[in-house]
XYZ file of C-alpha atoms in Angstrom:
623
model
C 53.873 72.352 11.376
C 53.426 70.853 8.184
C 55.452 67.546 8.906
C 52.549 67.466 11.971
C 49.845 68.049 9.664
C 50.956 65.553 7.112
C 50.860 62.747 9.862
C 47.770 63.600 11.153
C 46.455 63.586 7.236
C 47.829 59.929 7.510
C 46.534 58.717 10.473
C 42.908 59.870 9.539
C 43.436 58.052 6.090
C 44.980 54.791 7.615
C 42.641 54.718 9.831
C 39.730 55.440 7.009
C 41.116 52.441 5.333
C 41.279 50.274 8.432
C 37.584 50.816 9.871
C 36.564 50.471 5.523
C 38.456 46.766 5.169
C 36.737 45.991 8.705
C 33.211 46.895 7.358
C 34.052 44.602 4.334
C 32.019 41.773 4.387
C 33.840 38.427 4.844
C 33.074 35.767 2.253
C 30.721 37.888 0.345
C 30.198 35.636 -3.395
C 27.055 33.957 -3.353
C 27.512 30.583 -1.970
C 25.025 28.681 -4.068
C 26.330 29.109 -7.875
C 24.417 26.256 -9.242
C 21.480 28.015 -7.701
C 21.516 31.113 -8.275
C 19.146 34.143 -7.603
C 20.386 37.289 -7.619
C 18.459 38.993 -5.437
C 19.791 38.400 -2.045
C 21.671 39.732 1.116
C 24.714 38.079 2.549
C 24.302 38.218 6.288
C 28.249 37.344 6.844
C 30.077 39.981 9.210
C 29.462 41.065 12.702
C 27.342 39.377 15.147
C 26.978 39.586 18.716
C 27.276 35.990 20.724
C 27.621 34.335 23.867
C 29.207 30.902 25.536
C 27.031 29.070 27.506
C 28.855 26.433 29.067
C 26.135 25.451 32.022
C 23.435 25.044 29.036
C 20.947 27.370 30.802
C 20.471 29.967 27.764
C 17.235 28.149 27.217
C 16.170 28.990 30.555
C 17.581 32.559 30.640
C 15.105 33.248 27.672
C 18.826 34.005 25.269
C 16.622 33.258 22.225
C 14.958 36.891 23.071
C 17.830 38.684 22.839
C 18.867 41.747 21.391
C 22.245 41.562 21.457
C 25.292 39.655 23.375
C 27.876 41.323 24.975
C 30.738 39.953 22.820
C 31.240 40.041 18.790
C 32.362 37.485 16.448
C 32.692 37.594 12.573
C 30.762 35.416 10.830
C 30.990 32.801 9.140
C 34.347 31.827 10.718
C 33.687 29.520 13.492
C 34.721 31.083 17.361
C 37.901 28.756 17.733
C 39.270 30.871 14.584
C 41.787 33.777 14.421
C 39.400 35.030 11.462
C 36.289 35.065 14.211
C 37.930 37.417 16.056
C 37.362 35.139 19.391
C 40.088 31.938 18.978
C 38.790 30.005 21.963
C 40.106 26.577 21.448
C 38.521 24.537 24.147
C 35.223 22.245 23.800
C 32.464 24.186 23.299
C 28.995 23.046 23.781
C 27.004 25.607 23.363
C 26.993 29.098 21.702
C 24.444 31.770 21.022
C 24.363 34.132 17.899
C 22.939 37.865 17.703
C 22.395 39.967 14.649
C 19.674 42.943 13.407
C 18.185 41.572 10.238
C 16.502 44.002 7.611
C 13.859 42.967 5.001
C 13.784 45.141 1.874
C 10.450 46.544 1.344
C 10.689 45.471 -1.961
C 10.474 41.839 -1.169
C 6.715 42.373 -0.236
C 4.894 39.529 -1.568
C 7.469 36.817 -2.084
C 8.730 33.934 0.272
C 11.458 34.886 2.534
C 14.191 32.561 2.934
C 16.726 32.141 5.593
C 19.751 29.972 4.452
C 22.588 28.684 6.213
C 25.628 26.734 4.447
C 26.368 25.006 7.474
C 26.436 24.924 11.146
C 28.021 22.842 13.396
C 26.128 21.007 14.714
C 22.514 21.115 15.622
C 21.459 24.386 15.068
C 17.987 26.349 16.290
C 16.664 29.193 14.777
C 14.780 32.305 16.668
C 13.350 35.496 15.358
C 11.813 37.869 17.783
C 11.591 35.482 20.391
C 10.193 33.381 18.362
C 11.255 29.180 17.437
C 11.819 29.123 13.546
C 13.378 25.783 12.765
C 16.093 23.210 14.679
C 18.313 21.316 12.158
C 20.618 18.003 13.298
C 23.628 17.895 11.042
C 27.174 20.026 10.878
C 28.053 19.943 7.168
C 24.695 20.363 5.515
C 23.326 23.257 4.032
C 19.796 24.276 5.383
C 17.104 26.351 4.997
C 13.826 28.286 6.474
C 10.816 29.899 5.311
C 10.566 33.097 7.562
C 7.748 35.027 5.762
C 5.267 34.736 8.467
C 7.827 35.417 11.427
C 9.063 39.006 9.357
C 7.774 41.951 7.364
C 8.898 44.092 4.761
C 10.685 47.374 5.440
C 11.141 46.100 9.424
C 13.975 45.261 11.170
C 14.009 41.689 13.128
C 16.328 39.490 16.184
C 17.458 36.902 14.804
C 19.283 34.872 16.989
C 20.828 31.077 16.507
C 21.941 28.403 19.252
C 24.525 26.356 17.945
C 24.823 22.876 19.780
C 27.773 20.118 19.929
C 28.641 17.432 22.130
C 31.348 16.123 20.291
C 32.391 13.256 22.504
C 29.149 11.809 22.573
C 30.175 9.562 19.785
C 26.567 10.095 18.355
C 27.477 12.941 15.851
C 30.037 12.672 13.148
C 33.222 14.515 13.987
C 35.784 14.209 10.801
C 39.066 15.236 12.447
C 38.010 17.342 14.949
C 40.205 16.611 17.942
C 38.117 14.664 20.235
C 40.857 15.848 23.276
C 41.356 19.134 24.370
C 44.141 19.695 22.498
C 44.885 18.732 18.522
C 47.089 15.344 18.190
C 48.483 12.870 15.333
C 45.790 13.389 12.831
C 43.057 15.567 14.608
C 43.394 18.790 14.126
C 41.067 22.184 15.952
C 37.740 21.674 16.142
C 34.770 23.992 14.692
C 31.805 24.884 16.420
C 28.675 26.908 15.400
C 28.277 28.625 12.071
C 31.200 28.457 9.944
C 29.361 28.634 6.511
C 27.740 31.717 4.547
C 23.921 32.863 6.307
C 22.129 34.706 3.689
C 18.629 35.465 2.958
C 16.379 35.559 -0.511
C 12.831 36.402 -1.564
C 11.560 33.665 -3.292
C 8.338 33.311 -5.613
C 5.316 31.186 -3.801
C 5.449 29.364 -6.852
C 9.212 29.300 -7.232
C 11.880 26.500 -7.786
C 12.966 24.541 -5.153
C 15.866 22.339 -6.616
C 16.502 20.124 -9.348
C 17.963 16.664 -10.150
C 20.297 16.747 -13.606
C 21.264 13.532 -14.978
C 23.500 13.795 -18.278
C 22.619 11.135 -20.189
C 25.361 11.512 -22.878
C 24.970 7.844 -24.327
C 21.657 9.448 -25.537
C 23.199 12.739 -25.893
C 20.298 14.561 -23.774
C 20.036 15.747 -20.570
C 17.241 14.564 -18.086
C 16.008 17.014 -15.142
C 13.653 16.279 -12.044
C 12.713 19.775 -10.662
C 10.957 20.505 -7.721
C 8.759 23.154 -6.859
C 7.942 25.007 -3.361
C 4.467 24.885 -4.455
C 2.371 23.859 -7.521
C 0.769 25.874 -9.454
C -0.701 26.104 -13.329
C 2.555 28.204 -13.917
C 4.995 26.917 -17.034
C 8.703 26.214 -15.848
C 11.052 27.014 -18.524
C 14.605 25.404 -19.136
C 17.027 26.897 -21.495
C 20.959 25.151 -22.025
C 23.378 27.243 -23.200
C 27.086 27.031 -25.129
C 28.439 30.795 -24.819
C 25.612 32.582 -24.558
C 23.766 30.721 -27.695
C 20.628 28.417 -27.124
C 21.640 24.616 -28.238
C 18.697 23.166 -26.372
C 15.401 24.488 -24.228
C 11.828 22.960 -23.026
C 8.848 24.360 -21.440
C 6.800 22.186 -19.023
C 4.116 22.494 -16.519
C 5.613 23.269 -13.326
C 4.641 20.459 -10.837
C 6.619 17.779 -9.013
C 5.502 15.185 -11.736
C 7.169 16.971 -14.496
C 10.273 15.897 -16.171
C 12.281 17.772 -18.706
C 14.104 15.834 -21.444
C 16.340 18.143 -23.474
C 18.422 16.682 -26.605
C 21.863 17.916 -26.392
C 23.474 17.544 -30.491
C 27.141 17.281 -30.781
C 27.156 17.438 -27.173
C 30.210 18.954 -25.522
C 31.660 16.417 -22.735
C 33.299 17.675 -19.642
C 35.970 15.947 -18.504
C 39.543 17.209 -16.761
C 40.859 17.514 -20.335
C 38.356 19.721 -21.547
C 35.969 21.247 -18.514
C 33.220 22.359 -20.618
C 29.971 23.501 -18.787
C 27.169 25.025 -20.451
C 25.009 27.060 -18.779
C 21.348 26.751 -17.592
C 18.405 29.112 -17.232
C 15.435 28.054 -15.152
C 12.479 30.198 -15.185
C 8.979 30.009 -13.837
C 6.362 32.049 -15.890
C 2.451 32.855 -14.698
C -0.190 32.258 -16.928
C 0.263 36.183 -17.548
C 3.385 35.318 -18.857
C 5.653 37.067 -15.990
C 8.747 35.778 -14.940
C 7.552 35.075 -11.076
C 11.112 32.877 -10.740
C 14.393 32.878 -12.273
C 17.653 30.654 -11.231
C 21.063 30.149 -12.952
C 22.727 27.489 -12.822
C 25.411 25.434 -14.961
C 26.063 21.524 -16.193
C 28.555 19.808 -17.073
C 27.844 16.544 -19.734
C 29.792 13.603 -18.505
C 29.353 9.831 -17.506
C 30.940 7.427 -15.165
C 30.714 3.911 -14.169
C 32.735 1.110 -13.353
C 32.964 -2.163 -15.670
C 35.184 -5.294 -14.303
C 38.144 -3.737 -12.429
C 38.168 -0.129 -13.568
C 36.828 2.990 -12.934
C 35.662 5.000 -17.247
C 35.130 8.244 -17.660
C 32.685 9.551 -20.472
C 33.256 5.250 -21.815
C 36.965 5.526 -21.368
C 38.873 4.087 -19.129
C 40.187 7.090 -16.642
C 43.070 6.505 -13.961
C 42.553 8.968 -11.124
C 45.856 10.239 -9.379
C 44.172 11.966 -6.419
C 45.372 13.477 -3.509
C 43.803 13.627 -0.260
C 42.333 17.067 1.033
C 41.368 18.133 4.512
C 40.150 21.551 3.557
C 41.736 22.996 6.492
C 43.195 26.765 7.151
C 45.284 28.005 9.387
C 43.152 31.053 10.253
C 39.704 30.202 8.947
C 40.109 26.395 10.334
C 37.123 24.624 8.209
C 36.019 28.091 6.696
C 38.522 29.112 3.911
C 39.723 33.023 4.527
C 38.077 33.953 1.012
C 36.953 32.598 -2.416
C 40.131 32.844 -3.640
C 41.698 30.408 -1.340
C 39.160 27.350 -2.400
C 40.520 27.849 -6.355
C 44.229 28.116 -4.976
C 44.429 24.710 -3.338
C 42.482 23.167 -6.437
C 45.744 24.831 -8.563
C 48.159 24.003 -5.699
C 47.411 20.815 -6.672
C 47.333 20.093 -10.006
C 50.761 21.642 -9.829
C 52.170 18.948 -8.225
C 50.389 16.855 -10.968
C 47.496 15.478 -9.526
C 44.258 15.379 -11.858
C 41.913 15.164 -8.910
C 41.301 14.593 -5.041
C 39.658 12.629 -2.338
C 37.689 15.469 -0.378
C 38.453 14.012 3.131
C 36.163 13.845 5.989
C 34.915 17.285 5.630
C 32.349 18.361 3.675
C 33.615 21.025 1.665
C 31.353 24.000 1.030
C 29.754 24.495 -2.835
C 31.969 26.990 -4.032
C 34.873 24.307 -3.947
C 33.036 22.271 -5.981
C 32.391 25.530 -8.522
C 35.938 25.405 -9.182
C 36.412 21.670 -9.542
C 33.916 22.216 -12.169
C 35.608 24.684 -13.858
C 38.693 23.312 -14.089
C 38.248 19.866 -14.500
C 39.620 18.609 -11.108
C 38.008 15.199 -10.212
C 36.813 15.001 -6.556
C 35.075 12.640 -4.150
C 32.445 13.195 -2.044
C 32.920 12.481 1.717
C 31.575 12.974 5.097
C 33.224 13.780 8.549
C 32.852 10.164 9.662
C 35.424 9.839 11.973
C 34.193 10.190 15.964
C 30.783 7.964 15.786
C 30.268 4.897 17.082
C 28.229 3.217 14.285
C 26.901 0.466 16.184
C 24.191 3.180 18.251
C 21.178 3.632 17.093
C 21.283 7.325 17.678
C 24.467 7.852 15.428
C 22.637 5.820 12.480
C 19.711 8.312 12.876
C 21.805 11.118 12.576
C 24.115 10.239 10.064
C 21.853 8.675 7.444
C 19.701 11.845 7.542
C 23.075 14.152 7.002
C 24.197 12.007 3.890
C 21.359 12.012 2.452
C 21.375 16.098 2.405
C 24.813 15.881 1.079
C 24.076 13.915 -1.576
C 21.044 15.835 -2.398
C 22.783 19.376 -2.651
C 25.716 18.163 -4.098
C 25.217 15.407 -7.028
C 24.535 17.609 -9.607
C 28.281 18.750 -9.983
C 30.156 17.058 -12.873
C 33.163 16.703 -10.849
C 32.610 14.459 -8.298
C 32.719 10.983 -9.628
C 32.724 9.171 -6.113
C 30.608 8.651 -3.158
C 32.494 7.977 0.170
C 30.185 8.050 3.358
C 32.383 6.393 6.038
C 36.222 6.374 6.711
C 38.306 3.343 7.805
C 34.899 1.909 9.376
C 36.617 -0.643 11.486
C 33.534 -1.228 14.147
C 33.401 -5.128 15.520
C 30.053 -5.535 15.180
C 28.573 -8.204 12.846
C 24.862 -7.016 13.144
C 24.994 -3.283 13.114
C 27.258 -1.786 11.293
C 26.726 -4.316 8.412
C 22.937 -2.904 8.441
C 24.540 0.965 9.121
C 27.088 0.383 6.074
C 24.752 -1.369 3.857
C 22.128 1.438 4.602
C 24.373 3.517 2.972
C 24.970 2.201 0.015
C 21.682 1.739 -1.039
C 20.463 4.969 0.220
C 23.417 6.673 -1.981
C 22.422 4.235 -5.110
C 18.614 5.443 -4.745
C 19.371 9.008 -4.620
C 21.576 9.144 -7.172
C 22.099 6.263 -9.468
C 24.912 7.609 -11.984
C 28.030 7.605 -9.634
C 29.862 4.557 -7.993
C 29.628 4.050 -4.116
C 33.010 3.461 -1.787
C 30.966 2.855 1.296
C 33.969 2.763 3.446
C 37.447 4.223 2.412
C 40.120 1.741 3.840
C 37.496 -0.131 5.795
C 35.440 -3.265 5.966
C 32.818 -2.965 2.914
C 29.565 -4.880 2.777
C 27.815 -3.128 -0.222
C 30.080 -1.267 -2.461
C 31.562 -0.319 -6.095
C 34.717 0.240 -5.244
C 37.583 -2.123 -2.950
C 39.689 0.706 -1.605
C 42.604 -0.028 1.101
C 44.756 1.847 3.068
C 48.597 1.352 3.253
C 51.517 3.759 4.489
C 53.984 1.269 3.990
C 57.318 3.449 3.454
C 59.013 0.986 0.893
C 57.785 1.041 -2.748
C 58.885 -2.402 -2.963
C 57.098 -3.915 -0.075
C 54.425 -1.556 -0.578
C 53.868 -3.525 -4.094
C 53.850 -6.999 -2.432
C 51.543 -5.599 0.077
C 48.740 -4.582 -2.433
C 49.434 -7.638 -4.801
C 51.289 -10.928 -3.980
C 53.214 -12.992 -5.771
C 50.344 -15.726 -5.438
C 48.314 -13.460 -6.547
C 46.527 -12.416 -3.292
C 44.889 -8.666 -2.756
C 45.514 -7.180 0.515
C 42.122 -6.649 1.957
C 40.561 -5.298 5.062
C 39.061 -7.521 8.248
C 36.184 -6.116 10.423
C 38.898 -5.519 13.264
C 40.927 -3.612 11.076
C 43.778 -5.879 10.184
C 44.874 -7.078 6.932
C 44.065 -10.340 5.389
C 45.351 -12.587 1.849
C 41.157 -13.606 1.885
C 42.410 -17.032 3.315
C 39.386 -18.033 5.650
C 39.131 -16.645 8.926
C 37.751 -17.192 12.168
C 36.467 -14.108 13.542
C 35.225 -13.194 17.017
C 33.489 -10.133 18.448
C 32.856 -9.376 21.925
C 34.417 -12.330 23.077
C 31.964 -14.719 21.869
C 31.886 -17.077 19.147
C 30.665 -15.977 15.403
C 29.921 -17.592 12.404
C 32.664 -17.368 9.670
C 31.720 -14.155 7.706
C 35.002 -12.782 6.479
C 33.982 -14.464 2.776
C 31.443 -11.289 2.913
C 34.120 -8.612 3.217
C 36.692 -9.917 0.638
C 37.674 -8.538 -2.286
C 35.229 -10.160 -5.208
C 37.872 -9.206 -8.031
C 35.456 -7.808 -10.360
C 35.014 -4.049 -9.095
C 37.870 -1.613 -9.357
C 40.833 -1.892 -6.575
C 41.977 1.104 -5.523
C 44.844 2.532 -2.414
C 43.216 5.250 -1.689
C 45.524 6.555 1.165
C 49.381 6.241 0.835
C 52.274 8.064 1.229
C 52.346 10.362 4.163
C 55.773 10.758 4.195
C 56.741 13.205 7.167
C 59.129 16.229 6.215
C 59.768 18.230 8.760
C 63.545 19.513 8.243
C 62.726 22.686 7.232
C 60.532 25.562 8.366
C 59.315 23.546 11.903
C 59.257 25.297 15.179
C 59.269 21.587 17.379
C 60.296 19.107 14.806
C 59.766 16.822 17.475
C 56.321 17.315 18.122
C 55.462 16.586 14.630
C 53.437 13.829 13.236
C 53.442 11.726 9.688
C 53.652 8.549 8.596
C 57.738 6.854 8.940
C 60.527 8.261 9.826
C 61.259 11.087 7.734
C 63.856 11.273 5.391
C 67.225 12.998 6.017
C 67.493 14.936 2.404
C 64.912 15.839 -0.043
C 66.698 13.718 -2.054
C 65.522 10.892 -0.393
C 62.268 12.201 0.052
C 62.228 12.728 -3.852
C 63.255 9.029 -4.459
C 60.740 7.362 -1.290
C 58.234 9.437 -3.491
C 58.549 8.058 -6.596
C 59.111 4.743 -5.188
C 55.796 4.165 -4.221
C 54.067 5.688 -7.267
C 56.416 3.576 -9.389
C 54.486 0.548 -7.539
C 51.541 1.148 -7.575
C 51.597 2.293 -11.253
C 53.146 -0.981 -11.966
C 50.148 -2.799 -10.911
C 47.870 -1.119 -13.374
C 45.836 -4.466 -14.018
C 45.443 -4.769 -9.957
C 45.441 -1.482 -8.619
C 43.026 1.163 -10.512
C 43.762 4.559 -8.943
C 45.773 6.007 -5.682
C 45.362 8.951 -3.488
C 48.098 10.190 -2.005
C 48.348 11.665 1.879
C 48.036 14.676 1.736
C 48.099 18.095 -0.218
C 48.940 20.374 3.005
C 50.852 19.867 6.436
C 47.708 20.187 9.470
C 49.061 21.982 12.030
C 50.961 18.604 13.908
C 50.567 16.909 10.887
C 53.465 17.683 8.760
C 53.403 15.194 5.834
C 51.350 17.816 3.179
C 53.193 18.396 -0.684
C 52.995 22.017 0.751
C 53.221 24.039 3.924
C 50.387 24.488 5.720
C 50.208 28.119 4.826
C 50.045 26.482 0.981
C 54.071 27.975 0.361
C 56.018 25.012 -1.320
C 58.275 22.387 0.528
C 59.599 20.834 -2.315
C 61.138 21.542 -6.076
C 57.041 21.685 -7.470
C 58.592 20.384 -11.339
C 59.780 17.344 -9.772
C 56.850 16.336 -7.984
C 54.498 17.148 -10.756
C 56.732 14.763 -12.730
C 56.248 12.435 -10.259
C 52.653 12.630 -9.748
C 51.956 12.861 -13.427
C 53.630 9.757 -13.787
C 50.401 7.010 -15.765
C 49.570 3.466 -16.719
C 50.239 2.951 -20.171
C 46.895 1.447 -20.141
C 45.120 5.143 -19.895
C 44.761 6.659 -23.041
């Protein structure tokens, strides 16, 4: 009788702890920490939803509903495990249920509806009720819902998640664009699969700010803007530790600029991550705080000069490695905060001071870490899947980079801009205008970072020469890059490789003027391989070796592997006057892709102290 009741006892309580880590709420840090309010309520967890494969929701009046008849776990997206749903085919179409609350105490203030990101056009509903459509799958967006809700009531809210992913108008990144993942396309992800949360905000309050560190001048410049203007005072305080070291009070209107002097400023750099923090607060002529937002900075500088890339005026080789930001049970959505710090560690243990953030764009948090650890990263978009010659795809692209830019470019640790991937598209009239586009639309919107307006691809406008080559053999590899005449390799509108001997080119099958002298390598902007490597390793741990993908045939030892490694480093570090920077493919195996430093569920493949010798291998030229 007692060995009954002591089960029972331990059912109840396993089962108490089961239904308690269920109610958890997934992903529940505040998504926005260079923004930060801290009044707010995550909306992550359970939802109802629905497919809608025929398209007719619109018509069945879904954006009334009150609830679906299936759940799904937000803000993983439904071809997760972590979703609770894992359906892995195309979807087109999917509809979102949840109850939402609004404390009575947020009476008064501006209610805010914010979504990290959902793929990819997204419309919002309250009640019945259109709020707000959005075009874009990696941007961050947001809606004013005061006059659609009231305080102390409970609301529908209901979203309708769109994609037609193989309408080459929307940019895909490596989403497979067949029904099944292949080579270097992995599972695709559909509706939301960032953090929805919701914030009273001030009338008055702050809506974001530009920071440019100006440490030449040792000051720090800001551009805020305001939801509305008002004769209300905006107050900035900078901090080191808790301790003032700089502050300024200015009316709060879209014409106002703070300058702040920063003395003995402390630089951030991967050495020394140093970010002070930052107060922003709005205050009435009453002298109320009616706004208040944390946030954080980091003082640093970079710019190119001749063939290299300087870091706070020093010349800084970057030994990146390229990053997918995939998971094997979250897909683009990492299980938990955690797991975005881990892969920044995973990788400087293997010796790498920084990486190329690659056709995804990865969610703020990520970049909260690079900041606080001093990992160097590049911002990129999910490129891959457009045709950049449509009008359409131009439309929608230009308007997604420029959110990107625009919610990212105040963190310290991205020192690149890279819209477009291997951009390979025969067109002469188009994508020239589409690339160049780019560029300048990156320069105008934010002036202190270098542009590489196409990784691997044909550039038009751009800071930075980067190439692509997975040539297996360090030697040849070398030769490749740099000649013994002296000769870059460089990049042809078709996508083949040319010495910049003249070429005729033709497109379409008709005749074109000569215009290969406008893609070649000029010689005075840094050079950079910023994909090599992907050497395939697949002896151990791999269910259908076969069906694996990489670059080469993979070695037969890890010795070898070891050795192929450090071949190719050894080259391209020997070509420290040519070559100014690599990035090496990749950080983790992707499901079919098995050529990642680690496992795809991040355990090790290799002896970690001998690749972080390798990797930390640098030019004698960087000190």
């Amino acid at each position: 009788m007692k060995t009954s009741i002591k089960l029972i006892t331990m059912l109840l309580f396993c089962n108490i702890f089961f239904f308690a880590k269920a109610a958890e709420t997934p992903r529940p840090e505040y998504p926005r920490p260079q923004f930060e309010r801290t009044d707010w309520v995550n909306l992550n967890g359970e939802w109802s939803y629905t497919f809608d494969f025929s398209q007719s929701g619109l018509e069945r009046s879904l954006f009334k509903s009150e609830g679906f008849d299936d759940n799904i776990i937000v803000p993983f997206c439904p071809e997760s495990k972590l979703s609770g749903v894992g359906y892995k085919d195309f979807i087109n179409n999917i509809w979102y249920h949840r109850k939402i609350e609004i404390p009575q105490t947020w009476d008064g203030k501006n209610i805010r509806l914010n979504f990290g990101a959902v793929y990819y056009t997204a419309e919002v509903y309250i009640d019945g009720k259109f709020v707000l459509r959005h075009f874009g799958g990696s941007t961050s967006f947001s809606a004013d819902i005061t006059k659609f809700v009231k305080s102390g009531q409970t609301h529908n809210l209901v979203v309708y998640a769109k994609s037609d992913l193989r309408s080459a108008t929307q940019a895909a990144g490596k989403q497979s664009l067949r029904v099944n993942s292949y080579g270097c396309n992995y599972t695709r992800t559909t509706g939301i699969w960032q953090t929805v949360w919701m914030e009273p905000v001030a009338v008055t309050g702050l809506k974001s700010t530009q920071v440019i560190t100006d440490i030449d001048q040792s000051q720090v410049v800001i551009h805020p803007a305001f939801y509305r203007e008002s004769g209300n005072t905006l107050k900035v305080s900078i901090l080191d530790n808790g301790k003032v070291v700089g502050k300024s009070n200015v009316k709060a209107t879209n014409n106002s600029i703070v300058i702040i002097p920063i003395k003995k400023a402390k630089l951030w750099s991967p050495a020394n991550p140093f970010l002070y923090d930052v107060v922003y607060e709005i205050i009435n002529k009453e002298g109320k705080v009616v706004d208040k937002v944390n946030s954080y900075l980091g003082m640093r500088k970079v710019h190119t000069e001749g063939n290299k890339i300087y870091l706070n005026n020093k010349p800084f080789y970057q030994r990146l490695v390229l990053d997918q930001g995939f998971y094997p049970d979250g897909i683009w959505t990492a299980p938990t905060d955690a797991d975005l710090k881990k892969d920044i560690e995973l990788s400087m243990a293997a010796g790498f001071n920084g990486a190329r953030l690659h056709q995804k764009v990865f969610e703020e948090r990520f970049y909260y870490y690079a900041d606080k650890l001093g990992y160097i990263t590049w911002g990129e978009a999910a490129s891959w899947g457009m045709d950049c010659n449509a009008v359409e795809t131009a439309r929608n692209f230009l308007g997604e980079w420029e959110d990107i830019i625009v919610r990212d470019r105040n963190h310290p640790s991205i020192l690149i801009w890279t819209p477009l991937n291997e951009a390979w598209w025969p067109d002469q009239v188009q994508y020239p205008r589409f690339a160049a586009d780019l560029y300048e639309i990156s320069k105008n919107l934010d002036p202190t970072r270098p542009v590489n307006t196409s990784s691997g691809g044909v550039h038009i406008l751009t800071d930075i020469y980067s190439v692509h080559d997975y040539e297996q053999n360090g030697e040849r590899l070398k030769k490749n890059l740099y000649n013994d005449k002296g000769e870059y390799k460089q990049t042809t509108p078709n996508g083949n490789t040319n010495r910049g001997k003249s070429m005729n080119i033709g497109f379409n099958g008709l005749a074109q003027v000569n215009q290969f002298d406008f893609y070649r390598y000029p010689g005075d902007i840094p050079y950079l391989i910023d994909e090599f490597g992907g050497i395939k390793w697949t002896i151990e741990q791999q269910k259908n070796p076969g069906d694996s993908w990489g670059y080469g045939n993979a070695p037969k030892t890890k010795e070898e592997f070891y050795s192929r490694l450090e071949g190719q480093v050894d080259a391209i570090i020997s070509l420290k006057d040519q070559v100014w920077g690599y990035c090496y493919t990749q950080l983790t195996d992707v499901e079919q892709e098995q050529n990642g430093i680690y496992f795809y569920d991040r355990s090790s493949k290799f002896d970690m102290k001998r690749i972080n010798a390798i990797f930390s291998k640098t030019p004698t030229s960087d000190k």
